[in-house]
Coordinates of N, CA and C in Angstrom, one line a residue:
X1 N -2.2 22.0 29.9 CA -1.6 20.9 30.4 C -0.3 20.7 29.6
X2 N 0.8 20.6 30.2 CA 2.0 20.4 29.5 C 2.1 19.0 28.8
X3 N 2.8 18.9 27.6 CA 2.8 17.6 27.1 C 3.6 16.6 27.8
X4 N 4.6 16.7 28.4 CA 5.3 15.7 29.3 C 4.4 15.3 30.4
X5 N 3.5 16.1 31.1 CA 2.6 15.6 32.0 C 1.5 14.8 31.4
X6 N 1.0 15.2 30.2 CA 0.0 14.2 29.6 C 0.7 13.0 29.2
X7 N 1.9 12.8 28.9 CA 2.6 11.6 28.5 C 2.7 10.7 29.7
X8 N 3.1 11.4 30.9 CA 3.3 10.6 32.1 C 2.0 10.1 32.6
X9 N 0.9 10.8 32.5 CA -0.3 10.2 32.9 C -0.7 9.2 32.0
X10 N -0.7 9.3 30.7 CA -0.9 8.3 29.8 C -0.1 6.9 30.0
X11 N 1.1 7.0 30.2 CA 2.1 5.9 30.5 C 1.5 5.3 31.9
X12 N 1.2 6.1 33.0 CA 0.6 5.6 34.2 C -0.6 4.9 34.1
X13 N -1.6 5.2 33.3 CA -2.8 4.8 33.1 C -2.7 3.4 32.3
X14 N -1.7 3.3 31.3 CA -1.5 2.1 30.5 C -0.9 1.0 31.6
X15 N 0.1 1.6 32.2 CA 0.8 0.6 33.3 C -0.2 0.1 34.4
X16 N -1.1 0.9 34.8 CA -2.1 0.4 35.7 C -3.1 -0.7 35.2
X17 N -3.5 -0.3 33.9 CA -4.5 -1.3 33.3 C -3.6 -2.7 33.1
X18 N -2.4 -2.5 32.6 CA -1.7 -3.8 32.5 C -1.5 -4.6 33.9
X19 N -1.2 -3.8 34.9 CA -1.1 -4.3 36.3 C -2.3 -5.0 36.7
X20 N -3.6 -4.2 36.4 CA -4.6 -4.7 36.9 C -5.1 -6.1 36.1
X21 N -4.7 -6.2 34.8 CA -5.0 -7.3 34.1 C -4.2 -8.5 34.5
X22 N -2.9 -8.2 34.9 CA -2.0 -9.2 35.4 C -2.6 -9.8 36.8
X23 N -2.9 -8.8 37.6 CA -3.4 -9.5 38.9 C -4.6 -10.3 38.8
X24 N -5.6 -9.8 37.9 CA -6.8 -10.5 37.7 C -6.5 -12.0 37.1
X25 N -5.5 -12.1 36.2 CA -5.1 -13.4 35.6 C -4.6 -14.2 36.6
X26 N -3.6 -13.6 37.4 CA -3.1 -14.5 38.4 C -4.1 -15.0 39.5
X27 N -5.1 -14.1 39.9 CA -6.1 -14.5 40.9 C -7.0 -15.7 40.2
X28 N -7.4 -15.4 38.8 CA -8.2 -16.5 38.3 C -7.4 -17.8 38.1
X29 N -6.1 -17.7 37.9 CA -5.3 -18.9 37.8 C -5.3 -19.6 39.0
X30 N -5.1 -18.9 40.2 CA -5.0 -19.6 41.4 C -6.4 -20.2 41.9
X31 N -7.6 -19.6 41.5 CA -8.8 -20.2 41.8 C -9.1 -21.5 40.9
X32 N -8.7 -21.4 39.7 CA -9.0 -22.5 38.7 C -7.7 -22.9 38.2
X33 N -7.0 -23.8 38.8 CA -5.5 -24.2 38.3 C -5.6 -25.0 37.0
X34 N -6.7 -25.7 36.8 CA -6.6 -26.8 35.6 C -7.3 -26.0 34.4
X35 N -8.0 -25.0 34.6 CA -8.8 -24.4 33.4 C -7.8 -23.4 32.6
X36 N -8.0 -23.5 31.3 CA -7.2 -22.6 30.5 C -7.7 -21.2 30.7
X37 N -6.9 -20.2 30.8 CA -7.5 -18.8 31.1 C -7.7 -18.1 29.7
X38 N -7.0 -18.3 28.7 CA -7.2 -17.5 27.5 C -7.2 -18.5 26.3
X39 N -8.5 -18.9 25.9 CA -8.8 -19.7 25.0 C -9.2 -19.0 23.7
X40 N -8.5 -18.0 23.1 CA -9.1 -17.0 22.2 C -9.4 -17.6 20.8
X41 N -8.7 -18.7 20.5 CA -9.1 -19.4 19.3 C -10.6 -19.9 19.2
X42 N -10.9 -20.7 20.3 CA -12.3 -21.1 20.2 C -13.2 -20.1 20.5
X43 N -12.9 -19.0 21.2 CA -13.9 -17.9 21.4 C -14.2 -17.3 20.0
X44 N -13.2 -17.0 19.2 CA -13.5 -16.3 18.0 C -13.9 -17.3 17.0
X45 N -13.8 -18.5 17.2 CA -14.4 -19.4 16.2 C -15.9 -19.6 16.5
X46 N -16.3 -19.6 17.7 CA -17.8 -19.6 18.1 C -18.6 -18.2 17.9
X47 N -17.9 -17.2 18.1 CA -18.5 -15.9 18.0 C -18.0 -15.1 16.9
X48 N -18.7 -15.0 15.8 CA -18.3 -14.5 14.6 C -18.3 -12.9 14.7
X49 N -19.2 -12.4 15.6 CA -19.2 -10.9 15.8 C -18.0 -10.4 16.4
X50 N -17.3 -11.2 17.1 CA -16.1 -10.7 17.9 C -14.9 -10.4 17.1
X51 N -14.8 -11.2 15.8 CA -13.6 -10.8 15.1 C -13.6 -9.5 14.5
X52 N -14.5 -8.9 13.9 CA -14.7 -7.4 13.3 C -14.4 -6.5 14.5
X53 N -14.9 -6.8 15.7 CA -14.9 -5.9 16.8 C -13.5 -5.9 17.3
X54 N -12.8 -6.9 17.4 CA -11.4 -7.1 17.9 C -10.5 -6.3 16.9
X55 N -10.7 -6.6 15.5 CA -9.9 -5.8 14.5 C -10.1 -4.3 14.7
X56 N -11.3 -3.9 15.0 CA -11.6 -2.4 15.1 C -10.8 -1.8 16.4
X57 N -10.8 -2.6 17.3 CA -10.3 -2.2 18.7 C -8.7 -2.1 18.4
X58 N -8.2 -3.1 17.7 CA -6.8 -3.2 17.6 C -6.3 -2.0 16.7
X59 N -7.2 -1.6 15.6 CA -6.9 -0.6 14.8 C -6.8 0.8 15.5
X60 N -7.9 0.9 16.4 CA -8.1 2.2 17.1 C -7.0 2.3 18.0
X61 N -6.5 1.3 18.6 CA -5.4 1.4 19.6 C -4.1 1.6 18.8
X62 N -3.8 1.1 17.7 CA -2.7 1.3 16.9 C -2.6 2.8 16.5
X63 N -3.7 3.4 16.1 CA -3.8 4.8 15.7 C -3.4 5.7 16.8
X64 N -4.1 5.5 18.1 CA -3.9 6.3 19.1 C -2.6 6.3 19.8
X65 N -2.0 5.0 19.8 CA -0.6 5.0 20.2 C 0.4 5.7 19.3
X66 N 0.0 5.6 17.9 CA 1.0 6.2 16.9 C 0.9 7.6 17.0
X67 N -0.3 8.2 17.2 CA -0.4 9.5 17.5 C 0.3 9.9 18.7
X68 N 0.2 9.4 19.7 CA 0.9 9.5 21.1 C 2.3 9.6 20.9
X69 N 2.9 8.6 20.2 CA 4.3 8.6 20.1 C 4.8 9.8 19.1
X70 N 4.1 10.2 18.1 CA 4.4 11.3 17.3 C 4.4 12.7 18.0
X71 N 3.4 12.8 18.9 CA 3.4 14.0 19.7 C 4.4 14.0 20.8
X72 N 4.7 12.9 21.4 CA 5.8 13.0 22.4 C 7.2 13.2 21.7
X73 N 7.4 12.8 20.5 CA 8.6 13.0 19.8 C 8.8 14.4 19.3
X74 N 7.6 15.2 19.5 CA 7.7 16.6 19.0 C 7.4 16.9 17.6
X75 N 6.8 15.9 16.9 CA 6.4 16.1 15.5 C 5.1 17.0 15.4
X76 N 5.2 18.0 14.6 CA 4.2 19.0 14.6 C 4.4 20.3 15.2
X77 N 5.5 20.2 16.1 CA 6.1 21.4 16.6 C 6.7 22.2 15.6
X78 N 6.5 23.7 15.6 CA 7.1 24.5 14.6 C 8.4 25.1 15.2
X79 N 9.5 24.9 14.3 CA 10.7 25.6 14.6 C 11.5 24.7 15.5
X80 N 12.6 25.3 15.9 CA 13.7 24.6 16.7 C 14.0 25.7 18.0
X81 N 14.2 25.0 19.2 CA 14.5 25.8 20.3 C 16.0 26.5 20.1
X82 N 16.1 27.6 20.7 CA 17.5 28.3 20.7 C 17.9 28.5 22.2
X83 N 19.0 27.8 22.6 CA 19.4 28.1 23.8 C 19.9 29.5 24.0
X84 N 20.5 30.0 23.1 CA 21.2 31.5 23.1 C 20.1 32.5 23.3
X85 N 19.0 32.3 22.6 CA 17.9 33.3 22.7 C 17.2 33.2 24.0
X86 N 17.1 31.9 24.5 CA 16.5 31.6 25.8 C 17.3 32.4 26.9
X87 N 18.5 32.1 26.8 CA 19.3 32.7 27.9 C 19.4 34.2 27.8
X88 N 19.3 34.8 26.6 CA 19.2 36.2 26.6 C 17.9 36.8 27.0
X89 N 17.0 36.1 26.9 CA 15.6 36.4 27.3 C 15.5 36.5 28.7
X90 N 16.3 35.4 29.4 CA 16.2 35.3 30.7 C 17.1 36.5 31.4
X91 N 18.1 36.8 30.7 CA 19.0 38.1 31.2 C 18.2 39.3 31.2
X92 N 17.4 39.4 30.0 CA 16.6 40.6 29.9 C 15.4 40.7 30.9
X93 N 15.0 39.7 31.4 CA 13.8 39.6 32.3 C 14.3 39.4 33.7
X94 N 15.6 39.4 33.9 CA 16.3 39.2 35.3 C 15.7 40.4 36.3
X95 N 15.4 39.8 37.4 CA 15.0 40.7 38.4 C 13.5 40.8 38.5
X96 N 12.7 40.3 37.6 CA 11.3 40.4 37.7 C 10.8 39.1 38.4
X97 N 10.0 39.2 39.6 CA 9.6 38.1 40.4 C 8.6 37.3 39.6
X98 N 8.6 36.0 39.9 CA 7.6 35.0 39.5 C 7.4 34.9 38.0
X99 N 8.5 34.9 37.3 CA 8.6 34.4 35.9 C 8.7 32.8 36.0
X100 N 7.7 32.1 35.4 CA 7.9 30.7 35.5 C 8.7 30.1 34.5
X101 N 8.5 30.1 33.2 CA 9.1 29.4 32.1 C 9.2 30.3 30.9
X102 N 10.5 30.5 30.3 CA 10.6 31.1 29.2 C 11.4 30.2 28.1
X103 N 10.9 30.6 26.8 CA 11.2 29.7 25.7 C 11.3 30.5 24.4
X104 N 12.5 30.3 23.6 CA 12.6 31.0 22.3 C 12.7 29.9 21.2
X105 N 11.9 30.1 20.1 CA 11.9 29.1 19.1 C 12.1 29.9 17.8
X106 N 13.0 29.5 16.9 CA 13.1 29.9 15.6 C 12.4 29.0 14.5
X107 N 11.5 29.6 13.8 CA 10.7 29.0 12.8 C 11.3 29.3 11.5
X108 N 12.3 28.5 11.1 CA 13.0 28.8 9.8 C 13.5 30.1 9.8
X109 N 13.5 30.8 8.7 CA 14.1 32.2 8.6 C 12.9 33.2 8.5
X110 N 11.7 32.6 9.0 CA 10.5 33.4 8.8 C 10.2 34.2 10.0
X111 N 10.2 33.7 11.2 CA 9.9 34.4 12.4 C 10.4 33.7 13.6
X112 N 10.2 34.3 14.7 CA 10.8 33.9 16.0 C 9.5 33.8 16.9
X113 N 9.4 32.8 17.7 CA 8.5 32.5 18.8 C 9.0 32.8 20.1
X114 N 8.5 33.4 20.9 CA 8.9 33.8 22.4 C 7.7 33.6 23.2
X115 N 8.0 32.5 24.1 CA 7.0 32.3 25.1 C 7.3 32.5 26.4
X116 N 6.6 33.3 27.3 CA 6.9 33.6 28.7 C 5.6 33.0 29.6
X117 N 5.9 32.4 30.5 CA 5.0 31.9 31.4 C 5.1 32.5 32.8
X118 N 4.1 33.2 33.3 CA 4.1 33.8 34.5 C 3.3 33.4 35.7
X119 N 3.6 33.4 36.8 CA 2.7 33.1 38.0 C 1.8 34.2 38.1
X120 N 0.5 33.8 38.8 CA -0.4 34.8 38.9 C 0.0 36.1 39.6
X121 N 0.8 36.0 40.5 CA 1.2 37.3 41.3 C 2.3 38.0 40.5
X122 N 2.8 37.8 39.3 CA 3.8 38.5 38.6 C 3.4 39.9 38.2
X123 N 4.2 40.8 38.0 CA 3.9 42.1 37.4 C 3.8 42.1 36.0
X124 N 2.7 41.9 35.5 CA 2.5 41.8 34.0 C 2.9 43.1 33.3
X125 N 2.7 44.2 33.8 CA 3.1 45.6 33.1 C 4.5 45.6 33.0
X126 N 5.4 45.2 34.0 CA 6.8 45.4 34.0 C 7.3 44.3 32.9
X127 N 6.7 43.2 32.9 CA 7.1 42.2 31.9 C 7.0 42.7 30.5
X128 N 5.6 43.1 30.2 CA 5.3 43.6 28.9 C 6.2 44.9 28.4
X129 N 6.5 45.7 29.6 CA 7.3 46.8 29.3 C 8.7 46.4 28.9
X130 N 9.3 45.4 29.5 CA 10.7 44.8 29.3 C 10.7 44.2 27.9
X131 N 9.6 43.6 27.7 CA 9.5 42.7 26.3 C 9.5 43.9 25.2
X132 N 8.6 45.0 25.3 CA 8.7 45.9 24.3 C 9.8 46.7 24.2
X133 N 10.5 47.1 25.3 CA 11.6 48.0 25.3 C 12.9 47.4 24.8
X134 N 13.2 46.3 25.5 CA 14.7 45.9 25.2 C 14.7 44.4 25.0
X135 N 14.0 43.5 25.6 CA 14.2 42.1 25.4 C 14.1 41.5 24.2
X136 N 13.0 41.9 23.5 CA 13.0 41.1 22.2 C 14.2 41.7 21.2
X137 N 14.6 42.9 21.2 CA 15.7 43.3 20.4 C 17.0 42.8 20.9
X138 N 17.2 42.5 22.1 CA 18.3 41.7 22.6 C 18.3 40.3 22.2
X139 N 17.1 39.7 22.3 CA 17.1 38.3 21.7 C 17.3 38.0 20.3
X140 N 16.9 39.2 19.5 CA 17.2 39.1 18.0 C 18.6 39.2 17.7
X141 N 19.3 40.0 18.5 CA 20.8 40.2 18.4 C 21.4 39.0 18.8
X142 N 21.0 38.2 19.8 CA 21.7 37.0 20.2 C 21.5 36.0 19.3
X143 N 20.5 35.9 18.5 CA 20.4 34.9 17.5 C 20.8 35.2 16.2
X144 N 21.3 36.6 16.0 CA 21.8 36.9 14.7 C 20.6 37.3 13.8
X145 N 19.5 37.7 14.0 CA 18.2 37.8 13.3 C 17.7 39.2 13.6
X146 N 18.2 40.2 13.1 CA 17.8 41.6 13.6 C 16.6 42.1 12.9
X147 N 16.3 41.6 11.9 CA 15.0 42.0 11.2 C 13.9 41.0 11.2
X148 N 14.0 40.0 12.0 CA 13.1 38.7 12.1 C 11.9 39.3 12.9
X149 N 10.6 39.0 12.4 CA 9.5 39.3 13.1 C 9.3 38.4 14.3
X150 N 8.7 38.9 15.4 CA 8.7 37.9 16.5 C 7.2 37.9 17.2
X151 N 6.7 36.6 17.4 CA 5.6 36.5 17.9 C 5.8 36.2 19.5
X152 N 5.1 37.0 20.4 CA 5.5 37.0 21.8 C 4.2 36.4 22.4
X153 N 4.1 35.3 23.1 CA 3.1 34.7 24.0 C 3.3 34.9 25.4
X154 N 2.5 35.6 26.1 CA 2.6 35.7 27.5 C 1.5 34.9 28.2
X155 N 1.7 33.9 29.0 CA 0.7 33.1 29.7 C 0.8 33.4 31.2
X156 N -0.2 33.8 31.8 CA -0.5 33.9 33.1 C -1.1 32.7 33.7
X157 N -0.5 31.9 34.6 CA -1.0 30.9 35.2 C -2.2 31.1 36.2
X158 N -3.1 30.2 36.4 CA -4.2 30.3 37.2 C -3.8 30.0 38.6
X159 N -2.9 28.9 38.7 CA -2.5 28.5 40.1 C -1.0 28.7 40.3

């Protein structure tokens, strides 16, 4: 699953949970207009077990949301995208049907990562032949790194 899809699903779930909580609070307020809905102070004063549980839930929620934010910002990804390399890879793979997504990343001065995503009906042999024959050397030339080793990942989608 792609990261942006996961982020959108997570945001949608959080939004739905908040919406459901708001609707429940409005419905309860309409049924009992004189009763206080949230008297958390007296609840925590009467139930000593609830305080550590609430602290643990808050800590867990803070850790999960911090991790989610860091992944969404791209922390932990290696290298930086290069548009020139991606464009040259697109030119080298031009004419091949069902090429889904291409990406070129430079990981410092150590290596280059090339990612090619294909649809199920794509001609895998032709793609690999072009990558071996000319595409990677053209991409290296476009990013001015002739001797840089390249890691090529070819992903064939199931759907």
